[in-house]
Short mmCIF file of C-alpha atoms in Angstrom, two decimals:
data_model
loop_
_atom_site.label_atom_id
_atom_site.label_comp_id
_atom_site.label_asym_id
_atom_site.label_seq_id
_atom_site.Cartn_x
_atom_site.Cartn_y
_atom_site.Cartn_z
CA UNK N 1059 23.89 18.73 0.29
CA UNK N 1060 22.47 17.95 3.32
CA UNK N 1061 20.88 20.94 5.40
CA UNK N 1062 19.26 22.03 2.19
CA UNK N 1063 16.29 23.06 2.70
CA UNK N 1064 12.50 23.30 1.54
CA UNK N 1065 12.92 26.72 0.33
CA UNK N 1066 16.22 26.63 -0.91
CA UNK N 1067 14.57 23.56 -3.85
CA UNK N 1068 11.12 24.86 -4.20
CA UNK N 1069 12.83 28.57 -5.46
CA UNK N 1070 15.46 26.72 -7.59
CA UNK N 1071 12.30 24.00 -9.12
CA UNK N 1072 10.60 27.79 -10.25
CA UNK N 1073 13.36 29.23 -11.72
CA UNK N 1074 13.25 25.92 -13.82
CA UNK N 1075 9.66 26.59 -14.51
CA UNK N 1076 9.33 26.90 -19.06
CA UNK N 1077 5.95 27.21 -19.56
CA UNK N 1078 6.43 25.37 -22.94
CA UNK N 1079 6.79 21.93 -21.35
CA UNK N 1080 4.48 23.04 -18.77
CA UNK N 1081 2.03 23.58 -21.73
CA UNK N 1082 2.95 19.63 -22.61
CA UNK N 1083 2.67 18.77 -19.15
CA UNK N 1084 -1.02 19.62 -18.80
CA UNK N 1085 -2.54 17.32 -21.85
CA UNK N 1086 -1.14 14.68 -19.60
CA UNK N 1087 -2.61 16.09 -16.84
CA UNK N 1088 0.60 16.76 -15.10
CA UNK N 1089 0.50 20.25 -14.17
CA UNK N 1090 4.62 21.36 -13.75
CA UNK N 1091 6.98 22.51 -16.66
CA UNK N 1092 10.19 21.46 -14.71
CA UNK N 1093 12.51 19.66 -17.09
CA UNK N 1094 12.44 15.43 -16.03
CA UNK N 1095 16.57 15.36 -16.57
CA UNK N 1096 16.72 18.68 -15.15
CA UNK N 1097 14.93 17.39 -12.29
CA UNK N 1098 17.15 14.34 -11.83
CA UNK N 1099 20.21 15.66 -11.88
CA UNK N 1100 18.57 18.31 -8.96
CA UNK N 1101 18.52 14.22 -7.12
CA UNK N 1102 21.47 13.30 -8.02
CA UNK N 1103 22.80 16.19 -6.10
CA UNK N 1104 20.61 15.89 -3.20
CA UNK N 1105 21.13 12.68 -2.73
CA UNK N 1106 18.15 10.55 -0.22
CA UNK N 1107 17.51 12.47 2.20
CA UNK N 1108 14.15 11.29 3.73
CA UNK N 1109 13.21 14.11 5.63
CA UNK N 1110 13.91 16.68 2.70
CA UNK N 1111 11.23 14.54 0.64
CA UNK N 1112 8.46 14.24 3.15
CA UNK N 1113 8.38 17.91 3.36
CA UNK N 1114 9.39 18.57 0.23
CA UNK N 1115 5.64 15.38 -0.63
CA UNK N 1116 3.70 18.04 1.66
CA UNK N 1117 3.92 21.25 -0.27
CA UNK N 1118 1.81 18.94 -3.03
CA UNK N 1119 3.67 20.40 -4.91
CA UNK N 1120 3.84 18.01 -8.47
CA UNK N 1121 7.84 19.10 -9.24
CA UNK N 1122 8.95 19.30 -5.40
CA UNK N 1123 6.19 16.15 -5.20
CA UNK N 1124 8.25 13.91 -8.34
CA UNK N 1125 11.73 15.16 -7.05
CA UNK N 1126 10.76 13.97 -3.42
CA UNK N 1127 9.96 10.72 -5.21
CA UNK N 1128 13.32 10.21 -5.71
CA UNK N 1129 15.23 10.97 -2.89
CA UNK N 1130 13.12 9.12 -0.81
CA UNK N 1131 14.21 6.04 0.27
CA UNK N 1132 11.14 3.91 0.11
CA UNK N 1133 11.31 1.17 2.49
CA UNK N 1134 11.33 4.30 5.02
CA UNK N 1135 7.26 4.63 4.51
CA UNK N 1136 4.86 3.07 6.68
CA UNK N 1137 1.69 1.39 4.37
CA UNK N 1138 -0.86 4.44 5.86
CA UNK N 1139 2.11 6.65 4.55
CA UNK N 1140 1.90 4.79 0.83
CA UNK N 1141 -2.20 4.98 1.39
CA UNK N 1142 -2.76 7.98 1.91
CA UNK N 1143 0.34 9.53 -1.27
CA UNK N 1144 -1.57 6.78 -3.93
CA UNK N 1145 -4.56 8.85 -2.49
CA UNK N 1146 -3.05 12.57 -2.06
CA UNK N 1147 -1.06 12.12 -6.34
CA UNK N 1148 -2.80 13.97 -8.76
CA UNK N 1149 -0.72 14.48 -11.44
CA UNK N 1150 -0.48 11.17 -12.97
CA UNK N 1151 3.01 11.87 -13.51
CA UNK N 1152 3.14 11.43 -9.09
CA UNK N 1153 1.32 8.62 -9.18
CA UNK N 1154 3.40 6.53 -11.61
CA UNK N 1155 6.96 7.11 -10.53
CA UNK N 1156 5.01 6.36 -6.67
CA UNK N 1157 4.34 2.82 -7.51
CA UNK N 1158 7.18 2.64 -9.65
CA UNK N 1159 10.03 3.94 -8.22
CA UNK N 1160 8.44 3.67 -4.27
CA UNK N 1161 6.12 1.10 -3.79
CA UNK N 1162 7.84 -1.15 -5.67
CA UNK N 1163 10.25 -1.42 -3.46
CA UNK N 1164 8.87 -1.02 -0.42
CA UNK N 1165 8.24 -4.63 2.02
CA UNK N 1166 3.26 -3.14 2.29
CA UNK N 1167 3.82 -3.63 -1.39
CA UNK N 1168 1.70 -7.15 -1.73
CA UNK N 1169 -0.53 -6.19 0.80
CA UNK N 1170 -0.79 -2.98 -1.20
CA UNK N 1171 -1.38 -4.88 -3.80
CA UNK N 1172 -4.15 -6.69 -2.46
CA UNK N 1173 -5.59 -3.69 -1.07
CA UNK N 1174 -5.61 -1.26 -3.97
CA UNK N 1175 -6.79 -3.35 -6.79
CA UNK N 1176 -10.14 -4.10 -4.95
CA UNK N 1177 -10.29 -0.16 -4.42
CA UNK N 1178 -13.92 1.83 -5.38
CA UNK N 1179 -11.83 4.49 -6.59
CA UNK N 1180 -10.35 4.19 -10.31
CA UNK N 1181 -6.92 5.27 -10.10
CA UNK N 1182 -5.65 3.56 -6.63
CA UNK N 1183 -6.42 0.72 -8.39
CA UNK N 1184 -5.21 1.05 -10.92
CA UNK N 1185 -2.26 1.94 -8.84
CA UNK N 1186 -2.89 -2.13 -7.72
CA UNK N 1187 -3.28 -3.46 -11.36
CA UNK N 1188 0.27 -2.23 -12.64
CA UNK N 1189 1.47 -3.08 -8.80
CA UNK N 1190 -0.87 -6.88 -10.42
CA UNK N 1191 1.15 -6.08 -13.46
CA UNK N 1192 4.32 -6.81 -11.64
CA UNK N 1193 4.10 -9.47 -10.28
CA UNK N 1194 2.95 -10.60 -13.45
CA UNK N 1195 6.28 -9.96 -15.52
CA UNK N 1196 8.44 -11.65 -12.22
CA UNK N 1197 6.27 -13.27 -9.63
CA UNK N 1198 3.18 -15.45 -10.52
CA UNK N 1199 2.89 -18.27 -8.43
CA UNK N 1200 0.20 -17.48 -6.45
CA UNK N 1201 -1.72 -15.28 -9.04
CA UNK N 1202 -4.49 -16.01 -10.24
CA UNK N 1203 -4.02 -14.83 -13.90
CA UNK N 1204 -7.39 -17.13 -15.18
CA UNK N 1205 -9.53 -14.57 -12.80
CA UNK N 1206 -7.56 -11.28 -13.45
CA UNK N 1207 -8.62 -11.87 -16.90
CA UNK N 1208 -12.35 -12.43 -15.77
CA UNK N 1209 -11.96 -9.05 -14.24
CA UNK N 1210 -10.97 -7.86 -17.75
CA UNK N 1211 -13.39 -9.00 -19.64
CA UNK N 1212 -16.23 -7.41 -17.54
CA UNK N 1213 -14.81 -4.50 -16.14
CA UNK N 1214 -12.39 -3.32 -18.88
CA UNK N 1215 -13.77 -1.68 -21.53
CA UNK N 1216 -16.62 1.03 -19.55
CA UNK N 1217 -13.40 1.22 -16.82
CA UNK N 1218 -11.97 5.30 -16.57
CA UNK N 1219 -9.05 6.07 -18.57
CA UNK N 1220 -6.28 5.98 -16.50
CA UNK N 1221 -7.07 2.31 -14.32
CA UNK N 1222 -8.21 1.14 -18.10
CA UNK N 1223 -5.51 1.39 -18.77
CA UNK N 1224 -4.02 -0.21 -16.33
CA UNK N 1225 -5.87 -3.58 -17.26
CA UNK N 1226 -5.26 -3.57 -20.35
CA UNK N 1227 -1.19 -3.43 -19.20
CA UNK N 1228 -2.22 -6.20 -17.63
CA UNK N 1229 -4.03 -7.84 -20.39
CA UNK N 1230 -1.03 -7.75 -22.62
CA UNK N 1231 1.48 -8.93 -19.34
CA UNK N 1232 -0.49 -12.00 -19.41
CA UNK N 1233 -0.32 -12.93 -22.91
CA UNK N 1234 3.09 -12.26 -23.04
CA UNK N 1235 4.24 -14.54 -20.23
CA UNK N 1236 1.84 -17.28 -20.14
CA UNK N 1237 1.32 -18.39 -23.47
CA UNK N 1238 -1.65 -21.03 -22.18
CA UNK N 1239 -3.52 -18.18 -21.98
CA UNK N 1240 -2.40 -15.53 -24.62
CA UNK N 1241 -4.83 -16.81 -27.20
CA UNK N 1242 -7.83 -16.05 -24.07
CA UNK N 1243 -5.85 -12.18 -23.86
CA UNK N 1244 -5.67 -12.26 -27.23
CA UNK N 1245 -9.64 -12.53 -28.19
CA UNK N 1246 -10.46 -10.33 -25.01
CA UNK N 1247 -8.69 -7.40 -26.26
CA UNK N 1248 -10.40 -7.96 -30.07
CA UNK N 1249 -13.31 -8.30 -28.68
CA UNK N 1250 -13.42 -5.24 -26.74
CA UNK N 1251 -11.78 -3.20 -28.98
CA UNK N 1252 -9.42 -0.57 -26.11
CA UNK N 1253 -6.50 0.73 -26.78
CA UNK N 1254 -7.45 -0.46 -30.84
CA UNK N 1255 -6.83 3.28 -32.51
CA UNK N 1256 -5.01 5.09 -30.05
CA UNK N 1257 -2.62 7.20 -31.97
CA UNK N 1258 1.08 5.57 -31.65
CA UNK N 1259 4.10 7.26 -33.17
CA UNK N 1260 6.46 5.24 -35.61
CA UNK N 1261 8.55 3.40 -34.55
CA UNK N 1262 6.44 2.53 -30.85
CA UNK N 1263 3.82 -0.33 -30.32
CA UNK N 1264 0.67 0.35 -30.27
CA UNK N 1265 -0.58 -0.52 -26.46
CA UNK N 1266 -3.47 -2.15 -28.58
CA UNK N 1267 -3.45 -6.00 -26.67
CA UNK N 1268 -3.15 -8.24 -29.83
CA UNK N 1269 -0.96 -6.24 -31.10
CA UNK N 1270 1.71 -5.47 -28.30
CA UNK N 1271 1.49 -9.19 -27.15
CA UNK N 1272 1.98 -10.55 -30.92
CA UNK N 1273 4.34 -7.95 -31.25
CA UNK N 1274 6.66 -8.74 -27.17
CA UNK N 1275 6.52 -12.35 -27.63
CA UNK N 1276 7.97 -11.54 -32.55
CA UNK N 1277 10.23 -10.02 -29.63
CA UNK N 1278 10.94 -13.05 -27.25
CA UNK N 1279 11.97 -15.34 -29.81
CA UNK N 1280 13.81 -13.55 -32.77
CA UNK N 1281 16.38 -13.24 -29.12
CA UNK N 1282 15.41 -17.00 -28.83
CA UNK N 1283 16.74 -17.75 -31.85
CA UNK N 1284 19.82 -14.97 -32.40
#
């Protein structure tokens, strides 16, 4: 599919627009109405095309940007490019895919993690917390886990929603992965009560950290004895 133009792709995405899907997505801050399964099918057909991905990102269209993140080469972006992109990523889904599908695979991810964690923009800071959560789970050596809990305890309660969610995930991950800090993580969650009343569908785990930690530890223990 080399040679595919931005105009052709955006026209195809526009043809897939579904008003009902847009209405649902807009409740979450995502201004697009393209079924993500269909969007992934387009990405599979286009395969990796870095130049096209960059051009699609420049359109500032949410569906086009989501597609761009699926067909780009994550390691091809420079540090400053990714920093600019995370600040431009208006829609939550674009922000999440950028961090998870691109930044985590980029050689500058650790440098960006540290920089973003201290950024005054709460949305940018939430990206730093998401990258930190990844390290808590996979590469905790060198992290000050107790220090992270200090920050969560002091700041999560009053943090803006997206930053609060990212900090809460980190809190839960510390409690799940690090038994020595589990009781403290649970205690912080119980005192702050962040997401305690979050509506959770049947069969899903609550994002309230004490419940989340308990359920994931239970599953880990069950897997060990299976």
